[in-house]
Amino acid sequence: MTLPVRPRPSAAGRAFAATAASLLALTLLGNSMGTAARWSDAVPLETQTVSTGNLGLVLEPARTALEHTDFDPATGAVQRGTTDLTGSPDAVPALAPGDTVVVTTRAHLDLAGTNLTATLTVDPGGPAGGAVAPHVELAPAPGTASLSPGPGPSAWTVTAAQDGAVYDITVSYDVPADPSAQGTALAPGPLTVALVQN
């Protein structure tokens, strides 16, 4: 038995078939099957400078004084006097109108760190909405620079430049000059001084 002879494709036909297959593959890849292009993007991440170091705050023992008005019934003289209350019980009883309780201390700052900033805050305590309104003052010791105001009341901004700086803190609790304030009792504080890194 003799098999029929099949003609073999010519070299030109094989080349045409290979070219057609390549074009078909490129067409399929170009139609959502993939792409030869590469896309990329880069955005720098912006971060704040990292600070390392330490914060330290040392308070000297607080002193408490009562500034009051004395009346001498024998002479009728009226004069302002001061009584040292340091070490006495917390409550200051029987205040008269116009009296002032003054609490003072000295703060020593220890700040070390690159680009370090912090907030020094003095909380005078005392009951909110009470008749006696506390007033806070911060004064630099001789040879110490003043501090910039901080983000809130009784707050100041400090930097590493204030390392070793010393500040005097005074909190005054003023009794209103109103006869109804006679006999007012006051428990100063709790007075809190805080140094917190920003």
GROMACS .gro file of C-alpha atoms in nm:
model
  198
    1MET     CA    1   0.000   0.000   0.000
    2THR     CA    2   0.126   0.339  -0.089
    3LEU     CA    3   0.064   0.647   0.129
    4PRO     CA    4  -0.018   0.974  -0.037
    5VAL     CA    5   0.265   1.225  -0.040
    6ARG     CA    6   0.196   1.550   0.150
    7PRO     CA    7   0.367   1.856   0.018
    8ARG     CA    8   0.602   2.023   0.271
    9PRO     CA    9   0.555   2.399   0.327
   10SER     CA   10   0.815   2.611   0.166
   11ALA     CA   11   1.070   2.812   0.369
   12ALA     CA   12   0.879   3.130   0.287
   13GLY     CA   13   0.559   2.977   0.421
   14ARG     CA   14   0.728   2.873   0.745
   15ALA     CA   15   0.867   3.227   0.789
   16PHE     CA   16   0.525   3.378   0.728
   17ALA     CA   17   0.365   3.145   0.986
   18ALA     CA   18   0.628   3.236   1.247
   19THR     CA   19   0.579   3.609   1.186
   20ALA     CA   20   0.201   3.575   1.216
   21ALA     CA   21   0.237   3.387   1.546
   22SER     CA   22   0.467   3.660   1.683
   23LEU     CA   23   0.223   3.935   1.583
   24LEU     CA   24  -0.063   3.744   1.746
   25ALA     CA   25   0.136   3.709   2.071
   26LEU     CA   26   0.216   4.082   2.079
   27THR     CA   27  -0.145   4.166   2.009
   28LEU     CA   28  -0.265   3.947   2.297
   29LEU     CA   29  -0.007   4.091   2.536
   30GLY     CA   30  -0.107   4.442   2.441
   31ASN     CA   31  -0.477   4.372   2.503
   32SER     CA   32  -0.493   4.350   2.887
   33MET     CA   33  -0.283   4.037   2.893
   34GLY     CA   34   0.029   4.230   3.003
   35THR     CA   35   0.264   4.507   2.900
   36ALA     CA   36   0.631   4.548   2.838
   37ALA     CA   37   0.636   4.896   3.000
   38ARG     CA   38   0.761   4.948   3.358
   39TRP     CA   39   0.609   5.218   3.582
   40SER     CA   40   0.758   5.349   3.904
   41ASP     CA   41   0.734   5.645   4.137
   42ALA     CA   42   0.922   5.758   4.447
   43VAL     CA   43   0.817   6.010   4.714
   44PRO     CA   44   1.054   6.103   4.997
   45LEU     CA   45   0.913   6.047   5.346
   46GLU     CA   46   0.944   6.367   5.547
   47THR     CA   47   1.013   6.310   5.915
   48GLN     CA   48   1.097   6.542   6.201
   49THR     CA   49   1.445   6.534   6.342
   50VAL     CA   50   1.476   6.270   6.609
   51SER     CA   51   1.583   6.408   6.945
   52THR     CA   52   1.773   6.212   7.203
   53GLY     CA   53   1.874   6.323   7.548
   54ASN     CA   54   1.713   6.370   7.883
   55LEU     CA   55   1.493   6.605   8.082
   56GLY     CA   56   1.540   6.677   8.448
   57LEU     CA   57   1.362   6.905   8.692
   58VAL     CA   58   1.467   6.967   9.051
   59LEU     CA   59   1.259   7.182   9.286
   60GLU     CA   60   1.392   7.337   9.602
   61PRO     CA   61   1.172   7.306   9.912
   62ALA     CA   62   0.868   7.531   9.888
   63ARG     CA   63   0.817   7.823  10.122
   64THR     CA   64   0.474   7.952  10.225
   65ALA     CA   65   0.398   8.298  10.365
   66LEU     CA   66   0.083   8.484  10.461
   67GLU     CA   67   0.074   8.851  10.367
   68HIS     CA   68  -0.192   9.020  10.581
   69THR     CA   69  -0.306   9.355  10.713
   70ASP     CA   70  -0.252   9.422  11.083
   71PHE     CA   71  -0.458   9.668  11.281
   72ASP     CA   72  -0.326   9.801  11.610
   73PRO     CA   73  -0.631   9.890  11.824
   74ALA     CA   74  -0.418  10.096  12.060
   75THR     CA   75  -0.278  10.327  11.795
   76GLY     CA   76  -0.523  10.272  11.512
   77ALA     CA   77  -0.229  10.207  11.277
   78VAL     CA   78  -0.280   9.976  10.981
   79GLN     CA   79   0.020   9.807  10.829
   80ARG     CA   80   0.101   9.517  10.603
   81GLY     CA   81   0.270   9.221  10.767
   82THR     CA   82   0.409   8.882  10.661
   83THR     CA   83   0.389   8.556  10.857
   84ASP     CA   84   0.600   8.255  10.760
   85LEU     CA   85   0.378   7.946  10.728
   86THR     CA   86   0.643   7.707  10.596
   87GLY     CA   87   0.603   7.368  10.762
   88SER     CA   88   0.258   7.448  10.903
   89PRO     CA   89  -0.052   7.234  10.828
   90ASP     CA   90  -0.180   7.241  10.470
   91ALA     CA   91  -0.492   7.444  10.544
   92VAL     CA   92  -0.458   7.816  10.617
   93PRO     CA   93  -0.767   7.903  10.826
   94ALA     CA   94  -0.944   8.229  10.893
   95LEU     CA   95  -0.814   8.448  10.617
   96ALA     CA   96  -0.931   8.807  10.603
   97PRO     CA   97  -1.031   9.009  10.297
   98GLY     CA   98  -0.720   9.131  10.115
   99ASP     CA   99  -0.491   8.859  10.256
  100THR     CA  100  -0.255   8.677  10.022
  101VAL     CA  101  -0.096   8.334  10.064
  102VAL     CA  102   0.231   8.316   9.870
  103VAL     CA  103   0.408   7.990   9.782
  104THR     CA  104   0.757   8.013   9.632
  105THR     CA  105   1.008   7.760   9.504
  106ARG     CA  106   1.308   7.750   9.271
  107ALA     CA  107   1.329   7.518   8.970
  108HIS     CA  108   1.657   7.387   8.828
  109LEU     CA  109   1.639   7.257   8.469
  110ASP     CA  110   1.850   6.974   8.327
  111LEU     CA  111   1.811   6.952   7.949
  112ALA     CA  112   2.034   6.761   7.712
  113GLY     CA  113   1.953   6.666   7.354
  114THR     CA  114   1.976   6.775   6.994
  115ASN     CA  115   1.676   6.986   6.886
  116LEU     CA  116   1.512   6.917   7.222
  117THR     CA  117   1.212   7.130   7.317
  118ALA     CA  118   0.985   7.091   7.616
  119THR     CA  119   0.707   7.269   7.803
  120LEU     CA  120   0.740   7.381   8.163
  121THR     CA  121   0.396   7.404   8.325
  122VAL     CA  122   0.295   7.526   8.670
  123ASP     CA  123  -0.041   7.406   8.800
  124PRO     CA  124  -0.133   7.607   9.111
  125GLY     CA  125  -0.408   7.366   9.211
  126GLY     CA  126  -0.690   7.506   9.419
  127PRO     CA  127  -1.059   7.449   9.364
  128ALA     CA  128  -1.194   7.556   9.028
  129GLY     CA  129  -1.430   7.850   9.055
  130GLY     CA  130  -1.331   7.917   9.415
  131ALA     CA  131  -1.328   8.260   9.574
  132VAL     CA  132  -0.948   8.258   9.589
  133ALA     CA  133  -0.790   8.290   9.243
  134PRO     CA  134  -0.426   8.178   9.217
  135HIS     CA  135  -0.176   8.378   9.013
  136VAL     CA  136   0.147   8.224   8.875
  137GLU     CA  137   0.474   8.405   8.805
  138LEU     CA  138   0.798   8.264   8.670
  139ALA     CA  139   1.112   8.478   8.698
  140PRO     CA  140   1.462   8.390   8.578
  141ALA     CA  141   1.730   8.382   8.843
  142PRO     CA  142   2.016   8.631   8.793
  143GLY     CA  143   2.216   8.542   8.483
  144THR     CA  144   1.933   8.330   8.337
  145ALA     CA  145   1.742   8.418   8.019
  146SER     CA  146   1.364   8.456   8.017
  147LEU     CA  147   1.145   8.180   7.870
  148SER     CA  148   0.906   8.212   7.577
  149PRO     CA  149   0.535   8.168   7.652
  150GLY     CA  150   0.412   7.811   7.607
  151PRO     CA  151   0.096   7.663   7.457
  152GLY     CA  152  -0.128   7.737   7.754
  153PRO     CA  153  -0.170   7.940   8.071
  154SER     CA  154   0.116   7.919   8.320
  155ALA     CA  155   0.327   7.736   8.058
  156TRP     CA  156   0.664   7.818   7.902
  157THR     CA  157   0.871   7.667   7.622
  158VAL     CA  158   1.225   7.554   7.702
  159THR     CA  159   1.503   7.421   7.481
  160ALA     CA  160   1.841   7.260   7.533
  161ALA     CA  161   1.980   7.616   7.554
  162GLN     CA  162   1.820   7.638   7.900
  163ASP     CA  163   2.027   7.348   8.034
  164GLY     CA  164   2.128   7.440   8.390
  165ALA     CA  165   1.891   7.739   8.399
  166VAL     CA  166   1.724   7.837   8.727
  167TYR     CA  167   1.380   7.994   8.762
  168ASP     CA  168   1.191   8.128   9.064
  169ILE     CA  169   0.827   8.023   9.074
  170THR     CA  170   0.577   8.225   9.278
  171VAL     CA  171   0.212   8.132   9.320
  172SER     CA  172  -0.009   8.387   9.495
  173TYR     CA  173  -0.354   8.302   9.630
  174ASP     CA  174  -0.537   8.634   9.673
  175VAL     CA  175  -0.840   8.662   9.900
  176PRO     CA  176  -1.083   8.917   9.753
  177ALA     CA  177  -1.108   9.249   9.934
  178ASP     CA  178  -1.474   9.181  10.006
  179PRO     CA  179  -1.622   9.164  10.357
  180SER     CA  180  -1.796   8.839  10.265
  181ALA     CA  181  -1.451   8.677  10.231
  182GLN     CA  182  -1.390   8.712  10.606
  183GLY     CA  183  -1.292   8.377  10.756
  184THR     CA  184  -1.204   8.217  10.419
  185ALA     CA  185  -1.003   7.896  10.458
  186LEU     CA  186  -0.746   7.798  10.198
  187ALA     CA  187  -0.550   7.481  10.128
  188PRO     CA  188  -0.285   7.592   9.877
  189GLY     CA  189  -0.211   7.346   9.600
  190PRO     CA  190  -0.149   7.075   9.530
  191LEU     CA  191   0.107   7.283   9.345
  192THR     CA  192   0.255   7.088   9.054
  193VAL     CA  193   0.550   7.181   8.830
  194ALA     CA  194   0.594   6.963   8.519
  195LEU     CA  195   0.851   6.947   8.241
  196VAL     CA  196   0.731   6.751   7.938
  197GLN     CA  197   0.908   6.700   7.604
  198ASN     CA  198   0.722   6.840   7.302
   0.00000   0.00000   0.00000
